[in-house]
PDB file of N, CA and C in Angstrom:
ATOM      1  N   MET A   1      21.401  35.460 -25.772  1.00  0.00           N
ATOM      2  CA  MET A   1      21.450  34.905 -24.202  1.00  0.00           C
ATOM      3  C   MET A   1      21.222  33.335 -24.232  1.00  0.00           C
ATOM      4  N   ALA A   2      19.955  32.602 -25.297  1.00  0.00           N
ATOM      5  CA  ALA A   2      19.848  31.350 -25.533  1.00  0.00           C
ATOM      6  C   ALA A   2      21.175  30.781 -25.814  1.00  0.00           C
ATOM      7  N   VAL A   3      21.991  31.407 -26.915  1.00  0.00           N
ATOM      8  CA  VAL A   3      22.898  30.985 -27.530  1.00  0.00           C
ATOM      9  C   VAL A   3      23.942  30.532 -25.960  1.00  0.00           C
ATOM     10  N   GLU A   4      24.316  31.497 -25.643  1.00  0.00           N
ATOM     11  CA  GLU A   4      25.079  31.374 -24.791  1.00  0.00           C
ATOM     12  C   GLU A   4      25.042  29.778 -23.675  1.00  0.00           C
ATOM     13  N   PHE A   5      23.750  30.174 -23.320  1.00  0.00           N
ATOM     14  CA  PHE A   5      22.918  29.093 -22.009  1.00  0.00           C
ATOM     15  C   PHE A   5      23.180  27.956 -22.638  1.00  0.00           C
ATOM     16  N   MET A   6      23.167  27.219 -24.087  1.00  0.00           N
ATOM     17  CA  MET A   6      23.310  26.170 -24.605  1.00  0.00           C
ATOM     18  C   MET A   6      24.843  25.452 -24.749  1.00  0.00           C
ATOM     19  N   GLU A   7      26.024  26.730 -25.310  1.00  0.00           N
ATOM     20  CA  GLU A   7      27.330  26.524 -25.085  1.00  0.00           C
ATOM     21  C   GLU A   7      27.650  26.379 -23.643  1.00  0.00           C
ATOM     22  N   THR A   8      27.045  26.741 -22.844  1.00  0.00           N
ATOM     23  CA  THR A   8      27.210  26.540 -21.132  1.00  0.00           C
ATOM     24  C   THR A   8      26.992  24.559 -20.933  1.00  0.00           C
ATOM     25  N   ILE A   9      25.697  24.644 -21.330  1.00  0.00           N
ATOM     26  CA  ILE A   9      25.482  23.251 -21.181  1.00  0.00           C
ATOM     27  C   ILE A   9      25.922  22.224 -22.118  1.00  0.00           C
ATOM     28  N   ASN A  10      26.356  22.456 -23.169  1.00  0.00           N
ATOM     29  CA  ASN A  10      27.275  21.629 -24.151  1.00  0.00           C
ATOM     30  C   ASN A  10      28.429  21.680 -23.217  1.00  0.00           C
ATOM     31  N   LYS A  11      29.166  22.583 -22.852  1.00  0.00           N
ATOM     32  CA  LYS A  11      30.594  22.413 -22.086  1.00  0.00           C
ATOM     33  C   LYS A  11      30.147  21.917 -21.007  1.00  0.00           C
ATOM     34  N   ALA A  12      29.016  22.071 -20.086  1.00  0.00           N
ATOM     35  CA  ALA A  12      29.182  21.372 -18.740  1.00  0.00           C
ATOM     36  C   ALA A  12      28.904  19.890 -19.582  1.00  0.00           C
ATOM     37  N   ILE A  13      28.250  19.131 -20.260  1.00  0.00           N
ATOM     38  CA  ILE A  13      27.799  17.753 -20.352  1.00  0.00           C
ATOM     39  C   ILE A  13      29.259  17.563 -20.905  1.00  0.00           C
ATOM     40  N   THR A  14      29.731  18.461 -21.622  1.00  0.00           N
ATOM     41  CA  THR A  14      30.889  17.344 -21.963  1.00  0.00           C
ATOM     42  C   THR A  14      32.348  17.450 -20.908  1.00  0.00           C
ATOM     43  N   SER A  15      32.052  18.611 -20.155  1.00  0.00           N
ATOM     44  CA  SER A  15      33.777  17.695 -18.499  1.00  0.00           C
ATOM     45  C   SER A  15      32.942  17.334 -17.634  1.00  0.00           C
ATOM     46  N   TYR A  16      32.086  16.995 -17.756  1.00  0.00           N
ATOM     47  CA  TYR A  16      31.342  16.526 -16.469  1.00  0.00           C
ATOM     48  C   TYR A  16      30.722  14.657 -17.271  1.00  0.00           C
ATOM     49  N   THR A  17      31.260  15.016 -18.077  1.00  0.00           N
ATOM     50  CA  THR A  17      30.697  12.768 -18.874  1.00  0.00           C
ATOM     51  C   THR A  17      31.770  12.491 -19.782  1.00  0.00           C
ATOM     52  N   GLY A  18      32.507  13.640 -19.976  1.00  0.00           N
ATOM     53  CA  GLY A  18      33.187  13.249 -21.567  1.00  0.00           C
ATOM     54  C   GLY A  18      32.460  12.366 -22.584  1.00  0.00           C
ATOM     55  N   LEU A  19      31.337  12.539 -22.527  1.00  0.00           N
ATOM     56  CA  LEU A  19      30.668  12.327 -23.892  1.00  0.00           C
ATOM     57  C   LEU A  19      29.975  14.051 -24.959  1.00  0.00           C
ATOM     58  N   SER A  20      29.821  13.286 -25.993  1.00  0.00           N
ATOM     59  CA  SER A  20      29.636  14.709 -26.808  1.00  0.00           C
ATOM     60  C   SER A  20      27.627  14.616 -26.177  1.00  0.00           C
ATOM     61  N   PRO A  21      27.104  15.882 -26.919  1.00  0.00           N
ATOM     62  CA  PRO A  21      25.748  16.602 -26.210  1.00  0.00           C
ATOM     63  C   PRO A  21      25.133  15.213 -26.780  1.00  0.00           C
ATOM     64  N   ASN A  22      25.349  14.630 -28.401  1.00  0.00           N
ATOM     65  CA  ASN A  22      24.770  14.050 -28.500  1.00  0.00           C
ATOM     66  C   ASN A  22      24.579  12.889 -28.466  1.00  0.00           C
ATOM     67  N   ALA A  23      25.843  12.138 -28.061  1.00  0.00           N
ATOM     68  CA  ALA A  23      25.670  10.990 -27.233  1.00  0.00           C
ATOM     69  C   ALA A  23      25.101  11.004 -25.804  1.00  0.00           C
ATOM     70  N   PHE A  24      25.538  11.423 -25.059  1.00  0.00           N
ATOM     71  CA  PHE A  24      24.942  12.138 -23.845  1.00  0.00           C
ATOM     72  C   PHE A  24      23.423  11.370 -23.862  1.00  0.00           C
ATOM     73  N   PHE A  25      22.293  12.431 -25.191  1.00  0.00           N
ATOM     74  CA  PHE A  25      21.315  12.056 -24.912  1.00  0.00           C
ATOM     75  C   PHE A  25      20.396  11.176 -25.427  1.00  0.00           C
ATOM     76  N   THR A  26      21.670  10.854 -26.443  1.00  0.00           N
ATOM     77  CA  THR A  26      21.050   9.432 -27.013  1.00  0.00           C
ATOM     78  C   THR A  26      20.700   8.287 -25.667  1.00  0.00           C
ATOM     79  N   VAL A  27      22.224   8.294 -25.191  1.00  0.00           N
ATOM     80  CA  VAL A  27      22.323   7.152 -23.266  1.00  0.00           C
ATOM     81  C   VAL A  27      20.745   7.539 -22.759  1.00  0.00           C
ATOM     82  N   ILE A  28      21.052   8.889 -22.190  1.00  0.00           N
ATOM     83  CA  ILE A  28      18.926   8.828 -21.447  1.00  0.00           C
ATOM     84  C   ILE A  28      18.178   8.431 -22.313  1.00  0.00           C
ATOM     85  N   ALA A  29      18.289   8.257 -23.898  1.00  0.00           N
ATOM     86  CA  ALA A  29      16.884   8.259 -23.966  1.00  0.00           C
ATOM     87  C   ALA A  29      16.762   6.550 -24.079  1.00  0.00           C
ATOM     88  N   ALA A  30      18.085   5.812 -24.875  1.00  0.00           N
ATOM     89  CA  ALA A  30      17.618   4.844 -24.558  1.00  0.00           C
ATOM     90  C   ALA A  30      17.905   3.698 -22.857  1.00  0.00           C
ATOM     91  N   ALA A  31      18.253   4.833 -21.996  1.00  0.00           N
ATOM     92  CA  ALA A  31      17.908   4.313 -20.392  1.00  0.00           C
ATOM     93  C   ALA A  31      16.337   4.522 -20.563  1.00  0.00           C
ATOM     94  N   ILE A  32      16.061   5.451 -20.709  1.00  0.00           N
ATOM     95  CA  ILE A  32      14.308   5.839 -20.339  1.00  0.00           C
ATOM     96  C   ILE A  32      13.721   4.192 -21.324  1.00  0.00           C
ATOM     97  N   ALA A  33      14.227   4.416 -22.232  1.00  0.00           N
ATOM     98  CA  ALA A  33      13.528   3.646 -23.151  1.00  0.00           C
ATOM     99  C   ALA A  33      13.371   1.874 -22.660  1.00  0.00           C
ATOM    100  N   VAL A  34      14.675   1.692 -22.174  1.00  0.00           N
ATOM    101  CA  VAL A  34      14.815  -0.261 -21.735  1.00  0.00           C
ATOM    102  C   VAL A  34      13.784   0.133 -20.013  1.00  0.00           C
ATOM    103  N   TYR A  35      13.421   1.237 -19.543  1.00  0.00           N
ATOM    104  CA  TYR A  35      12.927   1.422 -18.079  1.00  0.00           C
ATOM    105  C   TYR A  35      11.626   0.833 -18.752  1.00  0.00           C
ATOM    106  N   TYR A  36      11.179   1.667 -19.417  1.00  0.00           N
ATOM    107  CA  TYR A  36       9.871   1.461 -19.895  1.00  0.00           C
ATOM    108  C   TYR A  36       9.852  -0.487 -20.510  1.00  0.00           C
ATOM    109  N   ILE A  37      10.759  -0.660 -21.232  1.00  0.00           N
ATOM    110  CA  ILE A  37      10.206  -2.052 -21.861  1.00  0.00           C
ATOM    111  C   ILE A  37      10.643  -3.146 -20.472  1.00  0.00           C
ATOM    112  N   PHE A  38      11.082  -3.031 -19.172  1.00  0.00           N
ATOM    113  CA  PHE A  38      11.004  -3.319 -18.559  1.00  0.00           C
ATOM    114  C   PHE A  38      10.333  -3.492 -17.189  1.00  0.00           C
ATOM    115  N   SER A  39       8.988  -2.058 -17.338  1.00  0.00           N
ATOM    116  CA  SER A  39       8.346  -1.753 -16.395  1.00  0.00           C
ATOM    117  C   SER A  39       7.342  -2.777 -17.035  1.00  0.00           C
ATOM    118  N   ILE A  40       6.924  -3.153 -18.505  1.00  0.00           N
ATOM    119  CA  ILE A  40       6.145  -3.529 -19.593  1.00  0.00           C
ATOM    120  C   ILE A  40       5.685  -4.575 -19.284  1.00  0.00           C
ATOM    121  N   ILE A  41       7.193  -5.379 -19.287  1.00  0.00           N
ATOM    122  CA  ILE A  41       7.424  -6.992 -18.999  1.00  0.00           C
ATOM    123  C   ILE A  41       7.443  -7.207 -17.599  1.00  0.00           C
ATOM    124  N   PHE A  42       7.903  -6.369 -16.687  1.00  0.00           N
ATOM    125  CA  PHE A  42       7.936  -7.171 -15.357  1.00  0.00           C
ATOM    126  C   PHE A  42       6.970  -6.226 -14.621  1.00  0.00           C
ATOM    127  N   GLY A  43       6.290  -5.489 -14.994  1.00  0.00           N
ATOM    128  CA  GLY A  43       4.795  -4.696 -13.553  1.00  0.00           C
ATOM    129  C   GLY A  43       3.929  -5.281 -13.375  1.00  0.00           C
ATOM    130  N   GLY A  44       3.766  -5.736 -14.388  1.00  0.00           N
ATOM    131  CA  GLY A  44       2.466  -6.360 -14.517  1.00  0.00           C
ATOM    132  C   GLY A  44       0.871  -6.088 -14.879  1.00  0.00           C
ATOM    133  N   GLY A  45       1.382  -5.139 -15.955  1.00  0.00           N
ATOM    134  CA  GLY A  45       0.306  -4.266 -16.668  1.00  0.00           C
ATOM    135  C   GLY A  45       0.140  -2.969 -15.798  1.00  0.00           C
ATOM    136  N   ALA A  46      -1.595  -2.283 -16.307  1.00  0.00           N
ATOM    137  CA  ALA A  46      -1.663  -1.301 -16.066  1.00  0.00           C
ATOM    138  C   ALA A  46      -2.894  -1.747 -15.070  1.00  0.00           C
ATOM    139  N   ASP A  47      -3.445  -2.782 -14.629  1.00  0.00           N
ATOM    140  CA  ASP A  47      -4.632  -3.403 -14.388  1.00  0.00           C
ATOM    141  C   ASP A  47      -3.862  -3.806 -12.468  1.00  0.00           C
ATOM    142  N   THR A  48      -2.691  -3.603 -11.932  1.00  0.00           N
ATOM    143  CA  THR A  48      -2.198  -2.956 -11.136  1.00  0.00           C
ATOM    144  C   THR A  48      -2.673  -2.341  -9.702  1.00  0.00           C
ATOM    145  N   ARG A  49      -3.377  -1.273 -10.155  1.00  0.00           N
ATOM    146  CA  ARG A  49      -3.370  -0.765  -9.183  1.00  0.00           C
ATOM    147  C   ARG A  49      -4.634  -0.440  -8.369  1.00  0.00           C
ATOM    148  N   PRO A  50      -4.865  -0.564  -7.092  1.00  0.00           N
ATOM    149  CA  PRO A  50      -6.127  -1.123  -6.159  1.00  0.00           C
ATOM    150  C   PRO A  50      -7.627  -0.520  -6.863  1.00  0.00           C
ATOM    151  N   LYS A  51      -8.265  -1.262  -6.636  1.00  0.00           N
ATOM    152  CA  LYS A  51      -9.751  -0.328  -7.157  1.00  0.00           C
ATOM    153  C   LYS A  51     -10.085   0.386  -6.278  1.00  0.00           C
ATOM    154  N   PRO A  52     -10.782   1.225  -6.701  1.00  0.00           N
ATOM    155  CA  PRO A  52     -11.493   1.850  -5.595  1.00  0.00           C
ATOM    156  C   PRO A  52     -12.555   1.129  -4.636  1.00  0.00           C
ATOM    157  N   ARG A  53     -12.948   1.248  -3.262  1.00  0.00           N
ATOM    158  CA  ARG A  53     -14.762   0.884  -3.077  1.00  0.00           C
ATOM    159  C   ARG A  53     -15.291   1.161  -3.123  1.00  0.00           C
ATOM    160  N   THR A  54     -16.325   0.340  -2.955  1.00  0.00           N
ATOM    161  CA  THR A  54     -18.200   0.790  -3.098  1.00  0.00           C
ATOM    162  C   THR A  54     -18.307   0.916  -2.235  1.00  0.00           C
ATOM    163  N   ARG A  55     -19.740   1.681  -2.183  1.00  0.00           N
ATOM    164  CA  ARG A  55     -20.407   1.998  -1.259  1.00  0.00           C
ATOM    165  C   ARG A  55     -20.868   1.024   0.330  1.00  0.00           C
ATOM    166  N   SER A  56     -21.000   0.410  -0.434  1.00  0.00           N
ATOM    167  CA  SER A  56     -21.517  -0.582   0.719  1.00  0.00           C
ATOM    168  C   SER A  56     -20.119  -1.318   1.330  1.00  0.00           C
ATOM    169  N   PHE A  57     -19.376  -1.192   0.749  1.00  0.00           N
ATOM    170  CA  PHE A  57     -17.434  -1.624   1.860  1.00  0.00           C
ATOM    171  C   PHE A  57     -18.470  -0.531   2.817  1.00  0.00           C
ATOM    172  N   GLU A  58     -17.633   0.462   3.132  1.00  0.00           N
ATOM    173  CA  GLU A  58     -17.784   2.005   3.075  1.00  0.00           C
ATOM    174  C   GLU A  58     -18.478   2.155   4.457  1.00  0.00           C
ATOM    175  N   ALA A  59     -20.314   1.168   4.065  1.00  0.00           N
ATOM    176  CA  ALA A  59     -21.072   1.252   4.735  1.00  0.00           C
ATOM    177  C   ALA A  59     -20.862   0.305   5.928  1.00  0.00           C
ATOM    178  N   GLU A  60     -20.460  -0.681   5.502  1.00  0.00           N
ATOM    179  CA  GLU A  60     -20.278  -2.002   6.539  1.00  0.00           C
ATOM    180  C   GLU A  60     -19.078  -1.543   7.413  1.00  0.00           C
ATOM    181  N   GLU A  61     -17.828  -0.811   7.006  1.00  0.00           N
ATOM    182  CA  GLU A  61     -17.015  -0.698   8.050  1.00  0.00           C
ATOM    183  C   GLU A  61     -17.647   0.271   8.619  1.00  0.00           C
ATOM    184  N   SER A  62     -17.954   1.598   8.718  1.00  0.00           N
ATOM    185  CA  SER A  62     -18.149   2.358   9.686  1.00  0.00           C
ATOM    186  C   SER A  62     -18.856   1.585  10.444  1.00  0.00           C
ATOM    187  N   GLN A  63     -20.019   0.421  11.292  1.00  0.00           N
ATOM    188  CA  GLN A  63     -20.206   0.055  11.960  1.00  0.00           C
ATOM    189  C   GLN A  63     -19.116  -0.269  13.013  1.00  0.00           C
ATOM    190  N   PRO A  64     -20.025   0.700  14.073  1.00  0.00           N
ATOM    191  CA  PRO A  64     -19.481   0.503  15.330  1.00  0.00           C
ATOM    192  C   PRO A  64     -19.061  -0.477  16.048  1.00  0.00           C
ATOM    193  N   LEU A  65     -18.128  -1.311  16.762  1.00  0.00           N
ATOM    194  CA  LEU A  65     -18.239  -2.531  17.622  1.00  0.00           C
ATOM    195  C   LEU A  65     -19.366  -2.682  18.445  1.00  0.00           C
ATOM    196  N   PRO A  66     -19.581  -3.864  18.479  1.00  0.00           N
ATOM    197  CA  PRO A  66     -21.000  -4.185  19.179  1.00  0.00           C
ATOM    198  C   PRO A  66     -20.308  -4.506  21.078  1.00  0.00           C
ATOM    199  N   PRO A  67     -21.336  -4.041  21.869  1.00  0.00           N
ATOM    200  CA  PRO A  67     -20.954  -2.966  23.003  1.00  0.00           C
ATOM    201  C   PRO A  67     -19.918  -4.638  23.545  1.00  0.00           C
ATOM    202  N   PRO A  68     -19.118  -4.672  24.807  1.00  0.00           N
ATOM    203  CA  PRO A  68     -18.787  -5.701  25.252  1.00  0.00           C
ATOM    204  C   PRO A  68     -19.631  -6.241  26.529  1.00  0.00           C
ATOM    205  N   VAL A  69     -19.349  -7.979  26.300  1.00  0.00           N
ATOM    206  CA  VAL A  69     -19.861  -8.627  26.754  1.00  0.00           C
ATOM    207  C   VAL A  69     -19.878  -8.779  28.538  1.00  0.00           C
ATOM    208  N   GLN A  70     -20.945  -8.999  28.905  1.00  0.00           N
ATOM    209  CA  GLN A  70     -20.693  -8.965  30.285  1.00  0.00           C
ATOM    210  C   GLN A  70     -20.535 -10.532  30.996  1.00  0.00           C
ATOM    211  N   LEU A  71     -19.049 -10.529  31.485  1.00  0.00           N
ATOM    212  CA  LEU A  71     -18.816 -11.803  32.122  1.00  0.00           C
ATOM    213  C   LEU A  71     -18.307 -11.817  33.186  1.00  0.00           C
ATOM    214  N   GLY A  72     -17.582 -10.830  34.077  1.00  0.00           N
ATOM    215  CA  GLY A  72     -16.875 -10.368  35.444  1.00  0.00           C
ATOM    216  C   GLY A  72     -16.145 -11.200  34.520  1.00  0.00           C
ATOM    217  N   GLU A  73     -15.419 -11.213  35.849  1.00  0.00           N
ATOM    218  CA  GLU A  73     -13.948 -12.061  35.881  1.00  0.00           C
ATOM    219  C   GLU A  73     -13.220 -12.887  34.774  1.00  0.00           C
ATOM    220  N   ILE A  74     -12.664 -12.888  33.545  1.00  0.00           N
ATOM    221  CA  ILE A  74     -12.644 -14.700  32.942  1.00  0.00           C
ATOM    222  C   ILE A  74     -10.912 -14.162  32.787  1.00  0.00           C
ATOM    223  N   SER A  75     -10.372 -15.687  32.693  1.00  0.00           N
ATOM    224  CA  SER A  75      -9.038 -15.988  33.239  1.00  0.00           C
ATOM    225  C   SER A  75      -8.578 -15.862  31.234  1.00  0.00           C
ATOM    226  N   GLU A  76      -7.992 -15.961  31.088  1.00  0.00           N
ATOM    227  CA  GLU A  76      -7.073 -16.499  29.293  1.00  0.00           C
ATOM    228  C   GLU A  76      -7.860 -18.138  29.829  1.00  0.00           C
ATOM    229  N   GLU A  77      -7.477 -18.061  29.901  1.00  0.00           N
ATOM    230  CA  GLU A  77      -8.160 -20.521  29.876  1.00  0.00           C
ATOM    231  C   GLU A  77      -9.296 -20.377  30.024  1.00  0.00           C
ATOM    232  N   GLU A  78     -10.306 -19.711  30.489  1.00  0.00           N
ATOM    233  CA  GLU A  78     -12.047 -19.544  30.055  1.00  0.00           C
ATOM    234  C   GLU A  78     -11.943 -19.288  28.599  1.00  0.00           C
ATOM    235  N   LEU A  79     -11.149 -17.841  28.683  1.00  0.00           N
ATOM    236  CA  LEU A  79     -11.740 -17.392  27.258  1.00  0.00           C
ATOM    237  C   LEU A  79     -11.365 -18.007  25.485  1.00  0.00           C
ATOM    238  N   LYS A  80      -9.671 -18.841  26.154  1.00  0.00           N
ATOM    239  CA  LYS A  80     -10.074 -19.701  25.211  1.00  0.00           C
ATOM    240  C   LYS A  80     -10.460 -20.658  24.922  1.00  0.00           C
ATOM    241  N   GLY A  81     -11.690 -20.989  25.790  1.00  0.00           N
ATOM    242  CA  GLY A  81     -13.389 -21.940  25.093  1.00  0.00           C
ATOM    243  C   GLY A  81     -14.126 -21.412  23.959  1.00  0.00           C
ATOM    244  N   TYR A  82     -13.926 -20.401  24.101  1.00  0.00           N
ATOM    245  CA  TYR A  82     -14.874 -19.549  23.450  1.00  0.00           C
ATOM    246  C   TYR A  82     -14.141 -18.805  21.881  1.00  0.00           C
ATOM    247  N   ASP A  83     -13.568 -19.518  21.199  1.00  0.00           N
ATOM    248  CA  ASP A  83     -12.901 -19.726  20.543  1.00  0.00           C
ATOM    249  C   ASP A  83     -13.908 -20.228  18.748  1.00  0.00           C
ATOM    250  N   GLY A  84     -15.177 -20.696  18.992  1.00  0.00           N
ATOM    251  CA  GLY A  84     -15.157 -20.887  18.085  1.00  0.00           C
ATOM    252  C   GLY A  84     -15.850 -22.168  17.269  1.00  0.00           C
ATOM    253  N   VAL A  85     -14.667 -23.222  18.322  1.00  0.00           N
ATOM    254  CA  VAL A  85     -14.872 -24.457  17.759  1.00  0.00           C
ATOM    255  C   VAL A  85     -16.133 -24.915  17.942  1.00  0.00           C
ATOM    256  N   ASP A  86     -16.744 -24.285  19.343  1.00  0.00           N
ATOM    257  CA  ASP A  86     -17.870 -24.936  19.614  1.00  0.00           C
ATOM    258  C   ASP A  86     -19.439 -24.044  18.995  1.00  0.00           C
ATOM    259  N   ALA A  87     -19.811 -24.590  18.069  1.00  0.00           N
ATOM    260  CA  ALA A  87     -20.952 -23.903  17.656  1.00  0.00           C
ATOM    261  C   ALA A  87     -21.987 -23.711  18.511  1.00  0.00           C
ATOM    262  N   SER A  88     -22.255 -24.459  19.562  1.00  0.00           N
ATOM    263  CA  SER A  88     -22.764 -23.203  20.627  1.00  0.00           C
ATOM    264  C   SER A  88     -22.859 -22.762  21.136  1.00  0.00           C
ATOM    265  N   LYS A  89     -21.167 -22.272  21.551  1.00  0.00           N
ATOM    266  CA  LYS A  89     -20.805 -21.035  22.092  1.00  0.00           C
ATOM    267  C   LYS A  89     -20.757 -20.080  21.605  1.00  0.00           C
ATOM    268  N   PRO A  90     -20.217 -18.287  21.784  1.00  0.00           N
ATOM    269  CA  PRO A  90     -20.434 -17.586  21.064  1.00  0.00           C
ATOM    270  C   PRO A  90     -18.915 -17.216  20.632  1.00  0.00           C
ATOM    271  N   LEU A  91     -18.605 -16.827  20.110  1.00  0.00           N
ATOM    272  CA  LEU A  91     -17.422 -16.181  19.281  1.00  0.00           C
ATOM    273  C   LEU A  91     -17.058 -15.021  20.297  1.00  0.00           C
ATOM    274  N   LEU A  92     -15.811 -15.103  21.497  1.00  0.00           N
ATOM    275  CA  LEU A  92     -15.596 -13.855  21.889  1.00  0.00           C
ATOM    276  C   LEU A  92     -13.993 -13.235  21.675  1.00  0.00           C
ATOM    277  N   MET A  93     -13.555 -12.269  21.118  1.00  0.00           N
ATOM    278  CA  MET A  93     -12.205 -11.340  21.386  1.00  0.00           C
ATOM    279  C   MET A  93     -12.326 -10.611  22.261  1.00  0.00           C
ATOM    280  N   ALA A  94     -10.836 -10.228  22.928  1.00  0.00           N
ATOM    281  CA  ALA A  94     -10.702  -9.549  23.943  1.00  0.00           C
ATOM    282  C   ALA A  94     -10.061  -8.162  23.262  1.00  0.00           C
ATOM    283  N   ILE A  95      -9.828  -7.843  23.847  1.00  0.00           N
ATOM    284  CA  ILE A  95      -9.695  -5.616  23.367  1.00  0.00           C
ATOM    285  C   ILE A  95      -9.326  -4.924  23.749  1.00  0.00           C
ATOM    286  N   LYS A  96      -7.802  -4.841  24.746  1.00  0.00           N
ATOM    287  CA  LYS A  96      -8.181  -3.770  25.527  1.00  0.00           C
ATOM    288  C   LYS A  96      -8.278  -4.664  27.212  1.00  0.00           C
ATOM    289  N   GLY A  97      -8.328  -5.163  27.521  1.00  0.00           N
ATOM    290  CA  GLY A  97      -9.388  -6.082  28.531  1.00  0.00           C
ATOM    291  C   GLY A  97     -10.742  -5.783  28.052  1.00  0.00           C
ATOM    292  N   GLN A  98     -11.537  -5.149  27.303  1.00  0.00           N
ATOM    293  CA  GLN A  98     -12.475  -5.682  26.986  1.00  0.00           C
ATOM    294  C   GLN A  98     -12.805  -6.731  26.108  1.00  0.00           C
ATOM    295  N   ILE A  99     -14.541  -7.484  26.501  1.00  0.00           N
ATOM    296  CA  ILE A  99     -14.220  -9.164  25.909  1.00  0.00           C
ATOM    297  C   ILE A  99     -15.865  -8.668  25.304  1.00  0.00           C
ATOM    298  N   TYR A 100     -15.578  -8.536  23.510  1.00  0.00           N
ATOM    299  CA  TYR A 100     -16.885  -8.636  22.526  1.00  0.00           C
ATOM    300  C   TYR A 100     -17.186  -9.720  21.929  1.00  0.00           C
ATOM    301  N   ASP A 101     -18.542  -9.814  22.148  1.00  0.00           N
ATOM    302  CA  ASP A 101     -19.003 -10.989  20.890  1.00  0.00           C
ATOM    303  C   ASP A 101     -18.619 -10.718  19.430  1.00  0.00           C
ATOM    304  N   VAL A 102     -18.219 -11.929  19.066  1.00  0.00           N
ATOM    305  CA  VAL A 102     -17.695 -10.968  17.569  1.00  0.00           C
ATOM    306  C   VAL A 102     -18.273 -12.319  16.657  1.00  0.00           C
ATOM    307  N   THR A 103     -19.121 -13.433  17.238  1.00  0.00           N
ATOM    308  CA  THR A 103     -19.799 -14.504  16.294  1.00  0.00           C
ATOM    309  C   THR A 103     -20.435 -13.499  15.006  1.00  0.00           C
ATOM    310  N   GLN A 104     -21.296 -12.315  14.838  1.00  0.00           N
ATOM    311  CA  GLN A 104     -22.069 -12.476  13.709  1.00  0.00           C
ATOM    312  C   GLN A 104     -20.499 -11.752  12.913  1.00  0.00           C
ATOM    313  N   SER A 105     -19.984 -11.304  12.811  1.00  0.00           N
ATOM    314  CA  SER A 105     -18.680 -10.591  12.309  1.00  0.00           C
ATOM    315  C   SER A 105     -18.193 -11.978  11.787  1.00  0.00           C
TER     316      SER A 105
END
């Protein structure tokens, strides 16, 4: 049964590619070797994987947003005055209609 399977594979390789089975597998091996050579040269090495996060970063990230600042009605032009240029004013950010003090962030 295994002999029949190998003969079928050999006939299929020859009929589909026009190459002998030895030449076909040599071409496949050469293509894999070229791929690995190019991935080593242009891939940047093994240090390109992202580094895992530390616990302290996860703790900082999970803190909720500060409560919204209650300024009443404020226009977009008035909000532009709180852009952090003036150190005496807080840094404010509007998210979906709510204004947050992000000075500490």
